[in-house]
XYZ file of C-alpha atoms in Angstrom:
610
model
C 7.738 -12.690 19.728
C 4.474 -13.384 17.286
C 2.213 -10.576 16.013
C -0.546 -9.439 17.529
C -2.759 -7.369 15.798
C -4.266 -4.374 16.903
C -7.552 -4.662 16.445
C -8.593 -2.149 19.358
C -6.655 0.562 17.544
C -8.013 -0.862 13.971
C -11.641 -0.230 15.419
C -11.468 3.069 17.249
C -9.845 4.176 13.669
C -12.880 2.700 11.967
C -15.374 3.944 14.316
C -14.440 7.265 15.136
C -12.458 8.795 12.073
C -13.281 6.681 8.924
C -17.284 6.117 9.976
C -17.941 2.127 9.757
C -21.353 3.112 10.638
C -21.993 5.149 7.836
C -20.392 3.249 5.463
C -23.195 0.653 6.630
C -25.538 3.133 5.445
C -24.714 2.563 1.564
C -26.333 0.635 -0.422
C -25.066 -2.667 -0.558
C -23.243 -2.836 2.693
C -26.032 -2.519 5.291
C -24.816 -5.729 7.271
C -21.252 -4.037 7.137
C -21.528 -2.539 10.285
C -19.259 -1.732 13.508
C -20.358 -5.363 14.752
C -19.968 -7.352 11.742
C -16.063 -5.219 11.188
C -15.071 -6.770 14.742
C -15.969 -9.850 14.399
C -14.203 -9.952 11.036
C -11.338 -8.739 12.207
C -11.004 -10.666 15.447
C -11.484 -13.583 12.728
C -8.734 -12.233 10.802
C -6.314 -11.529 14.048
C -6.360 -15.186 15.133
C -5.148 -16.605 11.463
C -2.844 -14.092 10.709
C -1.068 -14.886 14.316
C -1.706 -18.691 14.656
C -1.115 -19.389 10.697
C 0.773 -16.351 8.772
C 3.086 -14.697 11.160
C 5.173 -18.165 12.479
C 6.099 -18.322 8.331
C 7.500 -14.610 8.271
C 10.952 -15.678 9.754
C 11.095 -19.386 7.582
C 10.268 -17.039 4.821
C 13.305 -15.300 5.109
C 15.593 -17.985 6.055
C 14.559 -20.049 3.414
C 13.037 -17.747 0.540
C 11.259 -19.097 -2.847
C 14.061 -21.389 -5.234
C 13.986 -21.791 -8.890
C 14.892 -25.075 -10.743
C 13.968 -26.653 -14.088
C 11.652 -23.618 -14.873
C 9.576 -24.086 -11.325
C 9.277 -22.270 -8.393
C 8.832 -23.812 -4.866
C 7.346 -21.399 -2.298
C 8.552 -21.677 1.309
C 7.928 -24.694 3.318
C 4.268 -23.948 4.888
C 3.050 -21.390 2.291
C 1.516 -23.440 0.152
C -0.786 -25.505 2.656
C -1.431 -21.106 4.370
C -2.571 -20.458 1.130
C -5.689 -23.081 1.123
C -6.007 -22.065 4.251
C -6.022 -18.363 3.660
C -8.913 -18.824 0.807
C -10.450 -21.661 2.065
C -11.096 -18.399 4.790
C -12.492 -16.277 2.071
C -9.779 -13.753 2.526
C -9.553 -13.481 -0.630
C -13.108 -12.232 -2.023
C -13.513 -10.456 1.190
C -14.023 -6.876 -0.897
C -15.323 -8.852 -4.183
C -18.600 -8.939 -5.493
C -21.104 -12.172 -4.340
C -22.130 -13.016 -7.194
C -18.598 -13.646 -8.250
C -18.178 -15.583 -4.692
C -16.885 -12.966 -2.603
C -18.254 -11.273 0.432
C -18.711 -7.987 -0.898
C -17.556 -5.816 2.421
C -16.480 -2.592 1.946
C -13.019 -1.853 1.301
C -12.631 -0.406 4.458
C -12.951 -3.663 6.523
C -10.764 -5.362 3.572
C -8.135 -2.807 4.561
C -7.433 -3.572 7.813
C -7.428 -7.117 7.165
C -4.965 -6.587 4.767
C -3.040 -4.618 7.083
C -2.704 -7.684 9.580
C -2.005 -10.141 6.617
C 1.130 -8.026 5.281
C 1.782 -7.436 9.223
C 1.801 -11.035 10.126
C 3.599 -12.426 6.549
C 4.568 -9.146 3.652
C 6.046 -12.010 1.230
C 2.499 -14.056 1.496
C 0.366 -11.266 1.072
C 2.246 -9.807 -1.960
C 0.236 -12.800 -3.641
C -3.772 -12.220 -3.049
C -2.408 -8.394 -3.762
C -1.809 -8.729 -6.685
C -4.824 -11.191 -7.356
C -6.861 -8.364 -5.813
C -5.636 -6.035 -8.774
C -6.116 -8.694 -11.290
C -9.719 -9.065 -10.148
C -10.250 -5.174 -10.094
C -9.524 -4.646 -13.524
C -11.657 -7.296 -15.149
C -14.409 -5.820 -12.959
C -13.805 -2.860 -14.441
C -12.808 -3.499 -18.201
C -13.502 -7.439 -18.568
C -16.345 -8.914 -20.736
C -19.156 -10.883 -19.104
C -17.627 -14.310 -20.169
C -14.431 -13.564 -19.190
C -15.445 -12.061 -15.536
C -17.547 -15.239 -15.131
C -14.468 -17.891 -16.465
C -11.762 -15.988 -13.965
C -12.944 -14.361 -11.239
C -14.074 -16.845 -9.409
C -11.423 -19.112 -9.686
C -9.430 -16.467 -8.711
C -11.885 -15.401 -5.325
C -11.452 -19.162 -4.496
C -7.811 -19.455 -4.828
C -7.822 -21.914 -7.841
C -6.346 -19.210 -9.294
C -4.079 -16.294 -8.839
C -2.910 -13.042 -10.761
C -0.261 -11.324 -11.855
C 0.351 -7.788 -13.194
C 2.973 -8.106 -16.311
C 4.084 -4.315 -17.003
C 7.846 -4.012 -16.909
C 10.936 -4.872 -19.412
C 14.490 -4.735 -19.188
C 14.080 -1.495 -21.207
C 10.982 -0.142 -19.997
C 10.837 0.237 -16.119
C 8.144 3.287 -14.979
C 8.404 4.239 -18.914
C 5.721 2.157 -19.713
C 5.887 4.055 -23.530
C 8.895 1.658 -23.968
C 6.490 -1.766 -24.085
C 7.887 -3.606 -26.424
C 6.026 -6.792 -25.765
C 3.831 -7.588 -29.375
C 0.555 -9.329 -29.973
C -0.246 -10.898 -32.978
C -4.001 -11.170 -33.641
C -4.801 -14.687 -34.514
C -7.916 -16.595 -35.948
C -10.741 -17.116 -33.638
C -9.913 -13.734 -31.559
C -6.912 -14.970 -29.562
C -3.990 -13.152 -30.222
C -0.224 -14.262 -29.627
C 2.356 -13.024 -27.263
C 5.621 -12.071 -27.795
C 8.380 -10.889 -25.012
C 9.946 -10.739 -21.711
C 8.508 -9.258 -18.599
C 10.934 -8.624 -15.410
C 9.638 -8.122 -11.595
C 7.209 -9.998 -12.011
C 5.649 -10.932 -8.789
C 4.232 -14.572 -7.888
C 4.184 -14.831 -11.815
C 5.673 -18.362 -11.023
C 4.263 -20.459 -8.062
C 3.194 -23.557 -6.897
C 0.657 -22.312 -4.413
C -2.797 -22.377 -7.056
C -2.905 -24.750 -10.175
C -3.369 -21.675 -12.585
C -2.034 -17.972 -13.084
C -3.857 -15.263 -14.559
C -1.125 -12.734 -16.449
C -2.307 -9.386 -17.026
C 0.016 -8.485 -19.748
C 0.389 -5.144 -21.267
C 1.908 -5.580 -25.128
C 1.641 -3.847 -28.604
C -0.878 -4.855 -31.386
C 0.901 -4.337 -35.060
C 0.351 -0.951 -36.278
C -0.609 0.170 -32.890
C 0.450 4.424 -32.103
C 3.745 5.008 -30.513
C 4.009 5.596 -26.875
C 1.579 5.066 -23.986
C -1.463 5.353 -26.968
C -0.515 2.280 -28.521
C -0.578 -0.221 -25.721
C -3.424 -3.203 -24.933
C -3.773 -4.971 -22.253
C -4.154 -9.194 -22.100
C -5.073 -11.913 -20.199
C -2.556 -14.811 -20.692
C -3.352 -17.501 -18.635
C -0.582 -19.839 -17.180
C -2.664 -23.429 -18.153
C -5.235 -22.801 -20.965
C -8.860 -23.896 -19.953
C -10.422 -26.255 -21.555
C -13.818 -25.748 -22.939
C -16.039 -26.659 -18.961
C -13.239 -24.906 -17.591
C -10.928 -27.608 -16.636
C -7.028 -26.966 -16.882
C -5.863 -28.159 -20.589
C -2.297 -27.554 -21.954
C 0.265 -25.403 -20.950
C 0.256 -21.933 -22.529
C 3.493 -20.683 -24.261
C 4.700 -18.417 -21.132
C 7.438 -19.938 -18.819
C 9.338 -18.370 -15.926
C 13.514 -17.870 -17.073
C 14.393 -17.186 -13.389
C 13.540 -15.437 -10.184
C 15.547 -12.961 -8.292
C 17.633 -12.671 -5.187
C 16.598 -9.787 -3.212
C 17.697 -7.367 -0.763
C 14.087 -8.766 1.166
C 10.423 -9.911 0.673
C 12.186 -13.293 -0.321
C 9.786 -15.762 -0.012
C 7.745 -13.594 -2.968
C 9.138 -14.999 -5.904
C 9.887 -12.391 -8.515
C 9.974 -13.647 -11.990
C 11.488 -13.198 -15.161
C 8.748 -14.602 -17.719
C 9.223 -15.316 -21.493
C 6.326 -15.004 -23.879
C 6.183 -17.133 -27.123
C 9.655 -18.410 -27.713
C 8.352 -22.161 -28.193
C 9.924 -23.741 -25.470
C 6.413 -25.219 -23.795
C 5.401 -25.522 -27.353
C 8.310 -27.853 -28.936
C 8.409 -26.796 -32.821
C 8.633 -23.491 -32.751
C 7.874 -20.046 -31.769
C 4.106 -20.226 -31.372
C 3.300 -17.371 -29.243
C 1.499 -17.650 -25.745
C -2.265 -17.462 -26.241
C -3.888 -13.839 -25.335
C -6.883 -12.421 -25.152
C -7.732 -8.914 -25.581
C -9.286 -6.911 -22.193
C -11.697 -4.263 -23.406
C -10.061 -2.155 -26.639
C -6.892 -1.995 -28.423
C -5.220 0.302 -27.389
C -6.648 1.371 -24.005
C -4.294 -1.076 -22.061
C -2.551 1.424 -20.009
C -6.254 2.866 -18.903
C -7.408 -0.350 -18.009
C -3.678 -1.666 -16.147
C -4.050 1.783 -14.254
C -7.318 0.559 -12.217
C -5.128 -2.134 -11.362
C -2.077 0.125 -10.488
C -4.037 2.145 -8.556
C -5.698 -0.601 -6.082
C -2.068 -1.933 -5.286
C -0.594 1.814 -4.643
C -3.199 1.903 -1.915
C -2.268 -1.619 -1.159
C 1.515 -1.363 -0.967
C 0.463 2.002 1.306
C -0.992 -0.559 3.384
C 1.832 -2.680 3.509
C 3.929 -0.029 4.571
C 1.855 0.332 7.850
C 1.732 -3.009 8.392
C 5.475 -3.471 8.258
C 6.028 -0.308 10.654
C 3.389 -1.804 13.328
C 5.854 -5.587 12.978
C 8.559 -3.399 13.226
C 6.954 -1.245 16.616
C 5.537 -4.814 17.881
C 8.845 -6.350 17.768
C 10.908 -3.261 19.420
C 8.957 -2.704 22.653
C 9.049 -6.327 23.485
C 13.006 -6.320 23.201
C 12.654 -2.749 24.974
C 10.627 -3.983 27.795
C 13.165 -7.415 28.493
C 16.878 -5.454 27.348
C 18.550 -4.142 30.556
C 21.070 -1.397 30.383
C 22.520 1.372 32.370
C 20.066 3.316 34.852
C 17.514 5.305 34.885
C 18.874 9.295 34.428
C 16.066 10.161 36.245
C 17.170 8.530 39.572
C 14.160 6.161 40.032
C 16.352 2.609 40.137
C 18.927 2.253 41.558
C 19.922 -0.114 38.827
C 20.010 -1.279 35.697
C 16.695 -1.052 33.988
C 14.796 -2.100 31.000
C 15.843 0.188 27.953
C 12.010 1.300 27.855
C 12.697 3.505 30.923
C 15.564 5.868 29.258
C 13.613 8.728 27.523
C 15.585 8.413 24.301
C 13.855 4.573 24.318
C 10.606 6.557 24.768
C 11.281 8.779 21.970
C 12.607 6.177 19.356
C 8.920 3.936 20.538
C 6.668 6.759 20.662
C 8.310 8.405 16.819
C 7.305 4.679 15.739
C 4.088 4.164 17.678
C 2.887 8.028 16.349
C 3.927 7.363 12.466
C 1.952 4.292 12.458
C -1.018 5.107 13.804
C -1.040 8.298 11.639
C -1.112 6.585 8.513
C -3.318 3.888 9.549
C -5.584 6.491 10.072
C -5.111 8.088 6.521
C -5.100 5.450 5.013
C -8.652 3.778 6.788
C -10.168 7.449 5.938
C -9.128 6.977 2.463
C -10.766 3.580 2.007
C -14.009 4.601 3.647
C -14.272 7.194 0.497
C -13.325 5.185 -1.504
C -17.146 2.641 -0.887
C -18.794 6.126 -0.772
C -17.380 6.998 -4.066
C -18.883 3.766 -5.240
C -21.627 2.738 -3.259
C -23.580 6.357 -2.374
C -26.831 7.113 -4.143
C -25.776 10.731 -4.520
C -23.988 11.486 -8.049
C -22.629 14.339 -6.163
C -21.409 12.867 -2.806
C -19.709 9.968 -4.848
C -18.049 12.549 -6.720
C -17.117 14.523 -4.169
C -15.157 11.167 -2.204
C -14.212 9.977 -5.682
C -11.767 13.061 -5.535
C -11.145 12.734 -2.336
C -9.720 9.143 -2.399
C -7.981 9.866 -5.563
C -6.187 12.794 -3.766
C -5.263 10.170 -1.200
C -4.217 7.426 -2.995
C -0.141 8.903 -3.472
C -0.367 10.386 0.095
C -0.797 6.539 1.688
C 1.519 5.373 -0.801
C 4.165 7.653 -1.060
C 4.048 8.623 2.972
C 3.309 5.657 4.682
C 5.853 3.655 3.004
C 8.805 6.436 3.170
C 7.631 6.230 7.235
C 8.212 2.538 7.085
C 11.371 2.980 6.076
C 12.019 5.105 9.316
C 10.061 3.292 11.271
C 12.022 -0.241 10.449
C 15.475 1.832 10.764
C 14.266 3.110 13.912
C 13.192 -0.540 15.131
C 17.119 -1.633 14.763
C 18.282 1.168 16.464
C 16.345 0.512 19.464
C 17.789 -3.145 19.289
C 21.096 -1.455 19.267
C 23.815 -3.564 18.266
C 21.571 -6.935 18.296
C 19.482 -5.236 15.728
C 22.309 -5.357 13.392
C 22.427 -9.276 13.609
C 20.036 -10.933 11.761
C 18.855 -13.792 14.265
C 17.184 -11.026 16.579
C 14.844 -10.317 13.374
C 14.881 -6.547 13.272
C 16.861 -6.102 10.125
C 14.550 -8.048 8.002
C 11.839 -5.565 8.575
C 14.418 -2.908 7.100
C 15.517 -4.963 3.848
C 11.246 -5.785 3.426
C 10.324 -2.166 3.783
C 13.209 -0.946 1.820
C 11.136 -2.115 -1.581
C 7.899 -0.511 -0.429
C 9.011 2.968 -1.351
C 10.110 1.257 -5.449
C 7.149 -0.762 -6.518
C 3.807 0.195 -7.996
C 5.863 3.732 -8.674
C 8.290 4.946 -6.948
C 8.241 8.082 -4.598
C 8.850 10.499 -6.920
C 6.347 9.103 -9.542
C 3.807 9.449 -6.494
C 4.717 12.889 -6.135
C 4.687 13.512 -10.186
C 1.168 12.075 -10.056
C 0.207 14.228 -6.838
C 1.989 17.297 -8.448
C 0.753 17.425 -11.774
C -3.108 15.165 -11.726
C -3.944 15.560 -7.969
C -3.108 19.543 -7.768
C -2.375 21.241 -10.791
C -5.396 19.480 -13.059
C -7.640 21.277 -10.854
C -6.074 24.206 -10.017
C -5.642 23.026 -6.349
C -9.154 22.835 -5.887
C -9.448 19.666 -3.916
C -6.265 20.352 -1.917
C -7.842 23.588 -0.854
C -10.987 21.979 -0.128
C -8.931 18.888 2.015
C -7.426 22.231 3.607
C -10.725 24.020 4.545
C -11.727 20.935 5.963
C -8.385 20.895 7.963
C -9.306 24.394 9.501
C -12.264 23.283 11.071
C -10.579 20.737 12.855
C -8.180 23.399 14.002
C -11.044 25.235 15.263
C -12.145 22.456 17.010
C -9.094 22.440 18.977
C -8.816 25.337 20.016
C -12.425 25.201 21.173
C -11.691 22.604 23.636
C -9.985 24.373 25.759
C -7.616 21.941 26.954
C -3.667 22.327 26.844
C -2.913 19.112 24.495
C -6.037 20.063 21.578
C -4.189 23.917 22.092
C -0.604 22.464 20.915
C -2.304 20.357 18.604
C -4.169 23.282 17.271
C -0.896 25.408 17.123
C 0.925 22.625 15.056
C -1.877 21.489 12.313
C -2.388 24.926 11.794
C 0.650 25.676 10.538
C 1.154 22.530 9.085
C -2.227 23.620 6.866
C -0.684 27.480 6.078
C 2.868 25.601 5.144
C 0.366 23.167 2.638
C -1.438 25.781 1.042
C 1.656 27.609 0.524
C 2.903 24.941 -1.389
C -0.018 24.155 -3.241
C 0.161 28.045 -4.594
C 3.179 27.391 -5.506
C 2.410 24.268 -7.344
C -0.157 25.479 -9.244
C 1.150 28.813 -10.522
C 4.462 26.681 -11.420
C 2.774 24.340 -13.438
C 0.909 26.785 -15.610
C -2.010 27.225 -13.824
C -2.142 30.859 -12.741
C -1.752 34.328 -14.252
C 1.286 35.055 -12.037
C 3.263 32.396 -14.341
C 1.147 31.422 -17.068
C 4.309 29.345 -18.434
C 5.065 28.051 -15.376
C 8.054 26.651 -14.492
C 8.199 23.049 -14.111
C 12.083 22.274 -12.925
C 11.351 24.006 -9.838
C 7.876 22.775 -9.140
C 9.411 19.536 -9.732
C 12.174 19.712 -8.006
C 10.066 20.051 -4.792
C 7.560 17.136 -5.838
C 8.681 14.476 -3.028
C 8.431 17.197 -0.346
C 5.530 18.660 -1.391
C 4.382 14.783 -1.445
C 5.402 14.579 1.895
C 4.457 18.059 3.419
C 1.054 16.746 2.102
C 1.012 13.493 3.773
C 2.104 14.511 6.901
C -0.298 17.645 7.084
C -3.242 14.427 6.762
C -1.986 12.642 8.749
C -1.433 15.213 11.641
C -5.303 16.170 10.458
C -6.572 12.343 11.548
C -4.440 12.220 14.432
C -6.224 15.627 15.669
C -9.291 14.410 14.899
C -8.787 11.210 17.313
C -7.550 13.466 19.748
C -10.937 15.306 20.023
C -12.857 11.758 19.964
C -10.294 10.691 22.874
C -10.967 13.301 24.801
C -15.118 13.642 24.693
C -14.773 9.717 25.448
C -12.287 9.843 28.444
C -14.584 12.816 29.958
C -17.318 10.158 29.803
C -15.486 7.591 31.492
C -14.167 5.684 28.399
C -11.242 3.395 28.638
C -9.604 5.555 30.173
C -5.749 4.028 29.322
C -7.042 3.692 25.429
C -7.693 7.569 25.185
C -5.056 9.208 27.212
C -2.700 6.559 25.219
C -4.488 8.291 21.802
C -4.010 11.906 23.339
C -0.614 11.703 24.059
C 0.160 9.931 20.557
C -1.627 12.619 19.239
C 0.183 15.179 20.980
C 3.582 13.460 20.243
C 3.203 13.489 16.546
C 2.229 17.448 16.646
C 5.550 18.616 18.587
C 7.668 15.794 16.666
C 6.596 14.824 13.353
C 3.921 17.427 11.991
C 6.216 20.002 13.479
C 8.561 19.674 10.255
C 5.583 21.195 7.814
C 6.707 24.491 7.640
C 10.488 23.386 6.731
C 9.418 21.198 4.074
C 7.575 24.101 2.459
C 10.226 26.194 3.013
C 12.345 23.580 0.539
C 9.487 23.254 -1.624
C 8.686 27.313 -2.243
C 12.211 29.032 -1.781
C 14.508 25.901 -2.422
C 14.374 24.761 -5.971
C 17.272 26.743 -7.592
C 20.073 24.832 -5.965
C 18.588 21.879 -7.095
C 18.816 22.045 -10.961
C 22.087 24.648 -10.458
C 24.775 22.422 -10.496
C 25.930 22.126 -13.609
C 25.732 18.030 -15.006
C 29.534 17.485 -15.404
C 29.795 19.052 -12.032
C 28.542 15.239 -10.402
């Protein structure tokens, strides 16, 4: 079974909850309408099924290999790849005058979605080129957006994010990576970067490091680190590839899954592409000294989103490829009486419940996450200061939810998949499992759970005081209102569910926020037990959105199947809708019981105790 992607879902989200057609109202995106989003994305649907998702399994089978300091990609990548930017997939969300298309970041999402659904170890390459690109929009110099970007939007090119040593994992304070300013304003790089990914490839004749390292006499900690761009092949003066920069890939690792994406270890400036000695791999400065981490964090934050996406993406492969082998697997019969037989496993309601908890976490965070993006071109593109501060926010609020939910619910959802399969799902020829071992590292990179949750805790709520969660929550009682002004008996249990799900969040966020200093009740606050509750607060968050969207495309189902609306389509979205209320958004008031009353047995036991 291929993968089909579901672009009918992918537009009603678009339409209906994230507003295509008002994101074709900003400047700059008028011709970014609901029209010009499908045809995109029926574009996109037939390459990432005819081209991408046939090299998911090979990729697996037979992953990425290292020898005599080269990597060789999976048989068929390489030739995907020219076809992939020879598409302009690439540039899709990148300025024109750069050579990209310039469409808002909401049609890039759900292309990305079907690229990481059709192929996650492919797409983990123009991913991270997307972030390289991002930040020299952001911090890069005129001559250096014009010499890389567009080699990079045509696929000439590729990038890599270099952040983590050996020593220095998410303590990025622990750099130890140097640069030595040398004549002409190059500087030289010194030291080893780990999980590296696609730093070593033979897809693109160049690679574009982003490498965060010290500058002598640079401050301690986070304050002291720059940012670089160490190319792979020094240009020559037109542009041209010239010699070999000092920066070589040691080795790549063997992984639990993604294994086609080659993850490298790469050594800076220890002479060996420069015979003679220790030269140092030319580096040149992005923006200031010092303001690497600032700069690296644009970047950090467009592949959090990102990996959010890929965690949809994997659970909709992992849905896809359980209902077909639920729909063809016979076993036992019906409970219900209604063969007399054995019957397809999709008739037992235990089947039903497995599909439908997979089928309902998907489309919730699809959802999020396409809401999320549609701020996130208001935030830039709006010609109201206010209104692009207001979705600036907004997005920023989102950015751990689709990152630190949707990829925890990949996780079930993948886990879920192989259960379905039941005992074929533990063999790897039926193809389950490797949607498991993929999904497994969603929920680690770009910052793990918890450092979502730290960053949701402490910049997204406490900064603020909880203003913008209490404004997200005011927002979510309207909806509830909505509901309940319907009148029918699904928006009613909807309506019972959200709005508890918003009392359990704003419970929490009081909590937060006094715990963290920022209220007269504990002025000191008391951050081991605020803490200790981050991931569920993370996820009482999350889910509380996500229920929100699923409401909302509940109300738009039902307006539309009154009118006579693909009918199928909307009852389909109602029930969904209804399903993830009693099942999933259901759990909001435990996990604020854990976060508000459950932190002292956390921190209680006593270390030597473990």
């Amino acid at each position: 079974m291929t993968y089909r992607a579901p672009v009918k879902d992918m537009l009603f989200v678009m339409k209906e909850l994230a507003g295509i057609d008002a994101v074709a109202q900003l400047p700059g995106h008028e011709e970014a309408g609901y029209d010009t989003a499908a045809a995109v994305l029926e574009e996109c649907a037939r390459f990432t099924g005819d081209v991408l998702a046939p090299l998911n399994r090979e990729g697996d089978i037979s992953p990425s290999s290292f020898r005599d300091g080269r990597v060789s990609t999976t048989p068929g990548f390489k030739e995907a790849f020219s076809q992939f930017v020879a598409g302009g997939w690439q540039g899709l969300q990148h300025p024109a005058e750069f050579g990209g298309q310039g469409l808002p970041k909401l049609i890039h999402s759900a292309c990305a979605e079907m690229v990481n659904s059709a192929n996650l170890s492919f797409a983990l390459c123009p991913l991270l080129t997307d972030g390289a690109i991002e930040a020299l929009l952001t911090a890069g110099t005129d001559a250096q957006k014009a010499a890389y970007i567009p080699k990079m939007i045509d696929g000439t090119w590729t990038g890599s994010m270099n952040l983590t040593e050996s020593q220095a994992g998410s303590d990025l304070s622990l750099v130890r990576t140097r640069a030595e300013p040398h004549p002409g304003g190059s500087y030289r790089l010194f030291g080893t970067k780990i999980f590296i990914t696609y730093g070593e490839h033979d897809m693109a004749e160049n690679i574009v490091h982003l490498v965060l390292a010290r500058v002598a006499g640079a401050p301690e900690g986070v304050k002291g680190i720059s940012l670089f761009i160490c190319p792979k092949v020094l240009a020559k003066a037109d542009g041209s590839p010239g010699e070999r920069n000092d920066v070589h890939c040691v080795s790549i690792e063997h992984k639990l899954g993604i294994k086609a994406s080659p993850t490298a270890v790469l050594q800076y400036g220890d002479g060996i592409t420069k015979p003679g000695g220790a030269a140092g791999a030319v580096g040149y400065l992005i923006g200031a000294e010092n303001r690497g981490l600032e700069y690296m964090f644009i970047m950090m934050n467009a592949a959090r989103f990102g990996v959010g996406i890929q965690g949809i993406a994997t659970a909709e492969r992992a849905y896809q490829k359980a209902v077909a082998y639920a729909r063809e697997r016979v076993q036992s019969r019906p409970v219900d009486g209604s063969l007399n037989k054995a019957a397809p496993i999709i008739h037992h309601p235990d089947v039903r419940r497995m599909l439908m908890t997979m089928r309902a976490h998907t489309e919730a965070c699809r959802a999020m996450a396409y809401v999320a993006a549609a701020a996130y071109d208001a935030a830039h593109a709006h010609a109201d200061a206010e209104v692009r501060k207001q979705n600036h926010a907004f997005y920023e609020f989102m950015v751990p939810l689709v990152k630190g939910l949707a990829t925890e619910m990949s996780l079930e959802v993948a886990s879920v998949g192989v259960q379905v399969h039941g005992g074929m799902g533990f063999i790897e020829e039926t193809g389950a499992a490797q949607y498991l071992r993929d999904a497994r590292i969603l929920t680690i990179y770009e910052g793990t759970t918890a450092i979502q949750a730290n960053d949701f805790v402490g910049r997204k709520t406490a900064r603020d005081g909880g203003a913008t969660a209490r404004a997200v929550a005011a927002q979510i009682e309207a909806t509830v209102a909505d509901l309940q002004a319907s009148g029918s008996a699904d928006a009613k249990a909807v309506a019972k569910r959200l709005g508890a799900g918003r009392r359990a969040l704003l419970d929490a966020v009081d909590f937060v926020v006094a715990g963290s200093g920022g209220s007269g009740k504990e002025s000191k606050g008391d951050p081991n037990a605020v803490f200790a509750g981050s991931v569920p607060y993370l996820m009482l968050a999350g889910t509380v959105v996500a229920g929100w969207q699923m409401a909302r495309a509940l109300l738009v189902a039902e307006k539309r199947l009154a009118a006579g609306d693909d009918a199928e389509f909307m009852k389909a979205k109602i029930t969904t809708a209804r399903f993830f209320a009693d099942h999933i958004l259901v759990k909001a008031p435990a996990l604020r019981d854990s976060i508000v009353e459950g932190a002292e047995p956390v921190t209680a036991l006593a270390l030597e105790a473990f």
